[in-house]
Short mmCIF file of C-alpha atoms in Angstrom, two decimals:
data_model
loop_
_atom_site.label_atom_id
_atom_site.label_comp_id
_atom_site.label_asym_id
_atom_site.label_seq_id
_atom_site.Cartn_x
_atom_site.Cartn_y
_atom_site.Cartn_z
CA UNK A 17 0.00 0.00 0.00
CA UNK A 18 1.50 3.39 -0.98
CA UNK A 19 2.55 5.44 2.00
CA UNK A 20 1.61 9.09 2.35
CA UNK A 21 4.56 11.52 2.36
CA UNK A 22 2.93 13.15 5.41
CA UNK A 23 1.07 11.23 8.13
CA UNK A 24 -2.16 13.15 7.59
CA UNK A 25 -3.82 15.80 5.45
CA UNK A 26 -3.95 18.22 8.38
CA UNK A 27 -0.23 17.88 9.07
CA UNK A 28 0.55 18.27 5.37
CA UNK A 29 -1.61 21.39 5.29
CA UNK A 30 0.13 22.94 8.27
CA UNK A 31 3.51 22.22 6.73
CA UNK A 32 2.41 24.05 3.57
CA UNK A 33 0.90 26.95 5.52
CA UNK A 34 3.04 30.08 5.24
CA UNK A 35 0.64 32.92 5.98
CA UNK A 36 -2.68 33.69 7.56
CA UNK A 37 -4.15 34.81 4.25
CA UNK A 38 -5.03 31.35 2.93
CA UNK A 39 -8.73 30.54 3.06
CA UNK A 40 -11.47 28.09 2.22
CA UNK A 41 -14.54 29.94 0.93
CA UNK A 42 -18.09 28.91 0.18
CA UNK A 43 -20.88 31.14 -1.08
CA UNK A 44 -21.93 31.81 2.53
CA UNK A 45 -18.87 31.46 4.76
CA UNK A 46 -15.09 31.63 4.95
CA UNK A 47 -12.52 29.81 7.10
CA UNK A 48 -8.90 30.81 7.48
CA UNK A 49 -6.62 27.79 7.25
CA UNK A 50 -4.60 29.26 10.10
CA UNK A 51 -7.62 28.65 12.36
CA UNK A 52 -7.14 24.90 11.96
CA UNK A 53 -3.82 24.99 13.79
CA UNK A 54 -5.54 25.20 17.16
CA UNK A 55 -9.18 24.90 16.19
CA UNK A 56 -11.81 22.35 15.25
CA UNK A 57 -15.24 22.20 13.65
CA UNK A 58 -16.17 19.17 15.78
CA UNK A 59 -16.90 20.96 19.04
CA UNK A 60 -14.46 18.88 21.08
CA UNK A 61 -15.79 15.52 19.83
CA UNK A 62 -13.14 14.62 17.26
CA UNK A 63 -11.64 11.93 19.52
CA UNK A 64 -14.92 10.00 19.38
CA UNK A 65 -14.28 9.29 15.69
CA UNK A 66 -10.80 7.86 16.15
CA UNK A 67 -10.42 4.50 14.40
CA UNK A 68 -13.98 4.52 13.05
CA UNK A 69 -15.44 4.06 9.59
CA UNK A 70 -17.13 7.41 9.01
CA UNK A 71 -19.87 8.43 6.58
CA UNK A 72 -19.27 12.08 5.67
CA UNK A 73 -22.80 13.42 5.18
CA UNK A 74 -22.56 17.14 5.84
CA UNK A 75 -24.75 19.18 3.54
CA UNK A 76 -22.31 21.88 2.40
CA UNK A 77 -18.86 21.55 0.89
CA UNK A 78 -17.08 23.80 3.36
CA UNK A 79 -17.88 21.56 6.34
CA UNK A 80 -17.03 18.53 4.17
CA UNK A 81 -13.58 20.02 3.57
CA UNK A 82 -13.07 20.73 7.27
CA UNK A 83 -14.18 17.22 8.22
CA UNK A 84 -11.76 15.63 5.75
CA UNK A 85 -8.85 17.77 6.96
CA UNK A 86 -9.48 16.89 10.59
CA UNK A 87 -10.35 13.21 10.15
CA UNK A 88 -7.57 12.05 7.85
CA UNK A 89 -5.06 10.26 10.04
CA UNK A 90 -7.67 9.90 12.80
CA UNK A 91 -10.47 7.82 11.25
CA UNK A 92 -9.93 4.32 9.91
CA UNK A 93 -12.08 5.03 6.85
CA UNK A 94 -13.76 8.08 5.30
CA UNK A 95 -16.74 7.49 3.00
CA UNK A 96 -17.54 10.54 0.87
CA UNK A 97 -21.25 10.66 0.11
CA UNK A 98 -22.30 12.94 -2.78
CA UNK A 99 -25.18 15.30 -2.02
CA UNK A 100 -27.59 13.56 -4.39
CA UNK A 101 -27.21 10.07 -2.93
CA UNK A 102 -30.59 8.32 -2.66
CA UNK A 103 -31.92 6.59 0.44
CA UNK A 104 -31.48 3.02 -0.91
CA UNK A 105 -27.99 3.82 -2.16
CA UNK A 106 -26.99 5.32 1.19
CA UNK A 107 -28.12 2.19 2.98
CA UNK A 108 -26.08 0.09 0.53
CA UNK A 109 -22.99 2.25 0.94
CA UNK A 110 -23.27 2.24 4.71
CA UNK A 111 -23.46 -1.57 4.79
CA UNK A 112 -20.65 -2.30 2.32
CA UNK A 113 -18.30 0.28 3.88
CA UNK A 114 -19.15 -0.98 7.39
CA UNK A 115 -19.82 2.54 8.64
CA UNK A 116 -20.08 2.85 12.40
CA UNK A 117 -20.22 6.66 12.60
CA UNK A 118 -21.64 9.55 10.63
CA UNK A 119 -20.51 13.16 10.40
CA UNK A 120 -23.30 15.60 9.63
CA UNK A 121 -24.20 19.27 9.88
CA UNK A 122 -26.10 20.67 12.83
CA UNK A 123 -29.31 20.91 10.82
CA UNK A 124 -28.98 18.28 8.10
CA UNK A 125 -28.96 15.05 10.10
CA UNK A 126 -30.23 12.27 7.86
CA UNK A 127 -32.82 10.00 9.46
CA UNK A 128 -31.41 7.22 7.29
CA UNK A 129 -28.20 7.26 9.32
CA UNK A 130 -29.85 7.20 12.73
CA UNK A 131 -29.07 3.54 13.32
CA UNK A 132 -25.34 4.17 12.87
CA UNK A 133 -23.90 3.88 16.38
CA UNK A 134 -22.34 7.35 16.52
CA UNK A 135 -23.41 10.69 15.03
CA UNK A 136 -21.11 13.70 15.41
CA UNK A 137 -21.88 17.19 14.05
CA UNK A 138 -19.33 19.21 12.08
CA UNK A 139 -20.23 22.88 11.81
CA UNK A 140 -18.96 26.44 11.79
CA UNK A 141 -17.41 28.37 13.34
CA UNK A 142 -14.05 26.69 13.86
CA UNK A 143 -13.47 26.98 17.61
CA UNK A 144 -10.23 26.80 19.55
CA UNK A 145 -9.63 23.51 21.33
CA UNK A 146 -7.50 22.68 24.36
CA UNK A 147 -5.62 20.01 22.43
CA UNK A 148 -5.73 18.50 18.97
CA UNK A 149 -5.26 14.87 18.00
CA UNK A 150 -2.21 14.28 15.82
CA UNK A 151 -3.17 11.07 14.09
CA UNK A 152 -0.67 9.09 12.01
CA UNK A 153 -3.09 6.43 10.83
CA UNK A 154 -3.20 5.78 7.08
CA UNK A 155 -6.88 6.49 6.57
CA UNK A 156 -8.80 4.80 3.77
CA UNK A 157 -10.75 7.16 1.52
CA UNK A 158 -13.81 5.56 -0.08
CA UNK A 159 -15.19 7.38 -3.14
CA UNK A 160 -18.28 6.61 -5.18
CA UNK A 161 -17.65 6.33 -8.91
CA UNK A 162 -19.59 8.53 -11.31
CA UNK A 163 -21.24 7.73 -14.62
CA UNK A 164 -22.74 4.42 -13.51
CA UNK A 165 -26.31 3.30 -12.99
CA UNK A 166 -27.81 1.20 -10.24
CA UNK A 167 -26.14 0.78 -6.89
CA UNK A 168 -22.99 2.91 -6.67
CA UNK A 169 -19.61 1.30 -7.02
CA UNK A 170 -17.06 2.26 -4.37
CA UNK A 171 -13.28 2.36 -4.64
CA UNK A 172 -10.65 2.73 -1.93
CA UNK A 173 -7.84 5.29 -2.06
CA UNK A 174 -5.34 6.65 0.44
CA UNK A 175 -3.98 10.17 0.76
CA UNK A 176 -0.91 8.87 -1.11
CA UNK A 177 -2.83 7.61 -4.15
CA UNK A 178 -5.07 10.68 -4.23
CA UNK A 179 -2.21 13.18 -4.15
CA UNK A 180 0.47 11.32 -6.14
CA UNK A 181 -0.10 13.50 -9.22
CA UNK A 182 0.10 16.80 -7.31
CA UNK A 183 3.43 18.60 -7.31
CA UNK A 184 3.38 21.37 -4.68
CA UNK A 185 4.47 24.75 -5.97
CA UNK A 186 7.74 25.96 -4.47
CA UNK A 187 7.30 29.44 -3.06
CA UNK A 188 4.88 30.75 -5.70
CA UNK A 189 5.64 34.37 -6.60
CA UNK A 190 1.97 35.28 -6.77
CA UNK A 191 -0.91 34.09 -4.57
CA UNK A 192 -2.80 31.08 -5.95
CA UNK A 193 -6.57 30.99 -5.56
CA UNK A 194 -8.16 27.81 -6.89
CA UNK A 195 -11.80 27.33 -7.85
CA UNK A 196 -13.71 24.41 -9.29
CA UNK A 197 -17.13 23.85 -10.79
CA UNK A 198 -17.02 20.34 -9.32
CA UNK A 199 -18.37 19.20 -5.97
CA UNK A 200 -15.41 18.14 -3.80
CA UNK A 201 -17.18 14.90 -2.83
CA UNK A 202 -16.42 13.62 -6.34
CA UNK A 203 -12.91 12.66 -7.50
CA UNK A 204 -12.45 15.68 -9.79
CA UNK A 205 -13.42 18.16 -7.10
CA UNK A 206 -11.39 16.37 -4.44
CA UNK A 207 -8.30 16.75 -6.63
CA UNK A 208 -8.78 20.52 -6.66
CA UNK A 209 -9.34 20.60 -2.89
CA UNK A 210 -5.94 18.93 -2.50
CA UNK A 211 -4.30 21.32 -4.97
CA UNK A 212 -5.70 24.29 -3.08
CA UNK A 213 -4.60 22.92 0.29
CA UNK A 214 -1.18 21.49 -0.57
CA UNK A 215 0.12 23.98 -3.13
CA UNK A 216 0.18 27.06 -0.92
CA UNK A 217 -3.08 28.61 -2.08
CA UNK A 218 -6.72 29.23 -1.19
CA UNK A 219 -9.87 27.62 -2.57
CA UNK A 220 -13.29 28.96 -3.54
CA UNK A 221 -15.98 26.26 -3.49
CA UNK A 222 -18.94 25.93 -5.84
CA UNK A 223 -22.59 26.15 -4.80
CA UNK A 224 -25.28 23.98 -6.49
CA UNK A 225 -27.90 26.72 -6.09
CA UNK A 226 -25.77 29.39 -7.76
CA UNK A 227 -26.34 30.41 -11.38
CA UNK A 228 -23.19 30.14 -13.50
CA UNK A 229 -23.07 33.93 -13.99
CA UNK A 230 -23.29 34.53 -10.24
CA UNK A 231 -20.60 31.91 -9.68
CA UNK A 232 -18.25 33.63 -12.12
CA UNK A 233 -18.86 37.00 -10.45
CA UNK A 234 -18.05 35.47 -7.05
CA UNK A 235 -14.84 33.95 -8.43
CA UNK A 236 -13.85 37.36 -9.77
CA UNK A 237 -14.57 39.00 -6.40
CA UNK A 238 -12.14 36.63 -4.70
CA UNK A 239 -9.41 36.98 -7.31
CA UNK A 240 -9.43 33.40 -8.55
CA UNK A 241 -6.31 32.50 -10.54
CA UNK A 242 -6.76 28.76 -11.25
CA UNK A 243 -10.09 27.24 -12.32
CA UNK A 244 -11.07 23.62 -12.97
CA UNK A 245 -14.14 22.00 -14.51
CA UNK A 246 -15.40 19.59 -17.12
CA UNK A 247 -15.70 20.70 -20.76
CA UNK A 248 -19.46 20.90 -20.14
CA UNK A 249 -18.87 23.24 -17.19
CA UNK A 250 -16.65 25.43 -19.34
CA UNK A 251 -19.11 25.53 -22.25
CA UNK A 252 -21.79 26.84 -19.88
CA UNK A 253 -19.35 29.40 -18.50
CA UNK A 254 -18.35 30.56 -21.97
CA UNK A 255 -22.00 31.10 -22.92
CA UNK A 256 -22.55 33.31 -19.86
CA UNK A 257 -22.50 37.11 -20.28
CA UNK A 258 -20.16 37.10 -17.26
CA UNK A 259 -17.54 34.88 -18.90
CA UNK A 260 -15.05 37.76 -18.97
CA UNK A 261 -15.54 38.55 -15.29
CA UNK A 262 -12.63 36.24 -14.48
CA UNK A 263 -9.08 36.42 -15.80
CA UNK A 264 -7.46 33.15 -14.72
CA UNK A 265 -3.78 32.30 -15.08
CA UNK A 266 -4.57 28.58 -15.44
CA UNK A 267 -7.57 26.66 -16.78
CA UNK A 268 -7.95 22.91 -16.25
CA UNK A 269 -10.41 20.56 -17.95
CA UNK A 270 -11.11 16.99 -16.87
CA UNK A 271 -13.90 14.46 -16.47
CA UNK A 272 -14.86 14.41 -20.18
CA UNK A 273 -13.06 14.43 -23.52
CA UNK A 274 -11.78 17.95 -24.22
CA UNK A 275 -12.89 18.84 -27.76
CA UNK A 276 -10.95 21.25 -29.94
CA UNK A 277 -13.80 23.75 -30.25
CA UNK A 278 -13.96 24.23 -26.48
CA UNK A 279 -10.17 24.50 -26.17
CA UNK A 280 -10.09 27.12 -28.94
CA UNK A 281 -12.95 29.10 -27.39
CA UNK A 282 -11.17 29.12 -24.03
CA UNK A 283 -7.96 30.33 -25.69
CA UNK A 284 -9.82 33.16 -27.41
CA UNK A 285 -11.68 34.19 -24.23
CA UNK A 286 -8.74 33.87 -21.81
CA UNK A 287 -5.61 34.60 -23.89
CA UNK A 288 -3.38 35.00 -20.81
CA UNK A 289 -4.25 31.59 -19.32
CA UNK A 290 -2.31 28.37 -19.57
CA UNK A 291 -4.83 25.70 -20.56
CA UNK A 292 -4.52 22.00 -19.80
CA UNK A 293 -6.75 18.98 -19.85
CA UNK A 294 -6.31 15.85 -17.78
CA UNK A 295 -7.42 12.26 -18.17
CA UNK A 296 -8.48 10.86 -14.83
CA UNK A 297 -11.10 8.64 -13.28
CA UNK A 298 -12.04 7.65 -9.74
CA UNK A 299 -10.62 4.18 -10.28
CA UNK A 300 -7.50 5.00 -12.31
CA UNK A 301 -6.55 8.30 -10.71
CA UNK A 302 -4.81 10.95 -12.81
CA UNK A 303 -3.26 9.24 -15.85
CA UNK A 304 -1.84 12.21 -17.77
CA UNK A 305 -2.18 15.90 -18.50
CA UNK A 306 -1.98 17.65 -21.89
CA UNK A 307 -1.05 21.33 -22.16
CA UNK A 308 -0.43 21.88 -25.89
CA UNK A 309 -3.91 23.26 -26.61
CA UNK A 310 -4.88 20.30 -28.80
CA UNK A 311 -7.55 17.70 -28.23
CA UNK A 312 -6.50 14.11 -27.61
CA UNK A 313 -3.08 13.16 -26.27
CA UNK A 314 0.34 12.32 -27.76
CA UNK A 315 0.59 8.74 -29.02
CA UNK A 316 4.04 8.38 -27.47
CA UNK A 317 2.45 8.25 -24.02
CA UNK A 318 1.27 4.71 -24.82
CA UNK A 319 3.81 2.13 -23.72
CA UNK A 320 6.30 4.73 -22.51
CA UNK A 321 8.72 3.43 -19.88
CA UNK A 322 10.50 5.24 -17.04
CA UNK A 323 7.38 7.29 -16.31
CA UNK A 324 5.15 7.52 -13.25
CA UNK A 325 2.25 6.10 -15.25
CA UNK A 326 2.42 3.14 -17.62
CA UNK A 327 -0.37 2.87 -20.22
CA UNK A 328 -1.17 0.41 -22.95
CA UNK A 329 -4.13 -0.33 -25.20
CA UNK A 330 -5.58 -3.83 -24.95
CA UNK A 331 -8.94 -5.16 -26.17
CA UNK A 332 -9.96 -1.65 -27.29
CA UNK A 333 -9.50 -0.20 -23.79
CA UNK A 334 -6.84 1.94 -22.16
CA UNK A 335 -5.03 0.08 -19.37
CA UNK A 336 -3.32 2.15 -16.70
CA UNK A 337 -0.84 1.18 -13.97
CA UNK A 338 0.56 3.73 -11.53
CA UNK A 339 0.82 4.68 -7.87
CA UNK A 340 -2.28 6.85 -8.39
CA UNK A 341 -4.81 4.08 -8.96
CA UNK A 342 -7.35 2.95 -6.40
CA UNK A 343 -6.25 0.10 -4.16
CA UNK A 344 -9.41 -1.99 -4.57
#
């Protein structure tokens, strides 16, 4: 099993923290990452979740992010439940993942999880605590795959497999503010959460109730420099009258095939931005990134040796082996 370079996400975050200006922002609230040095969103109950298999069921992404930061290295297993999970699917996930605790918001406790032995709220504000657990457990991260029908399929990652493709920026000359159209409970959004936390920057979270034009205006207000989304997300953004509200330095596409028309439209709208698209999936992790402005990917990536990712085509499918893939 790949080992994490740092014992926990929280410890890795504190090692990357250089100033009090870094923040996690939602449409309604903001948390300074400095507050997590001596603070907690669990109201003194974090220790109750030590060693447990935890369903993360908070309603908003900001408390999800705080729960993940605090619980990695403490919990045995974290199960990220997307906001649209149905009642039958939640029962299935809870049983297969052997959940014995649930983390929820103060006001969004799901009746479906009431028979889980332990329920602990995670909510704002982050409050100072007398002492903070410093867990060194290698927590399992269970993610639900997307694009499937029927009962959800679950895959197991660790912090090491989830962050293997992320190369922290060394003393960036200009502040980095990430944003994503994704929900961080899905693999694509979780990747951007990690980039925001581990690369010395801040992160602005999406809101499902926010119109794309309002979202772009909010990103502009907070000086977003790096933005990630699917090609479909970007097509909706480009059709918005507020498309030029933002002026990103970097644009990232993933989750779907990046077509040439969308890449060209992004180049014309944001001429100052570096534009890249990544191939990744919940099961395979990040396979490769392309930054030449062209759709598809270079053929010489197939079968290449001495690389972090080895790929080959067999039986009309792309086979991937790397330290970034799910464990099971």
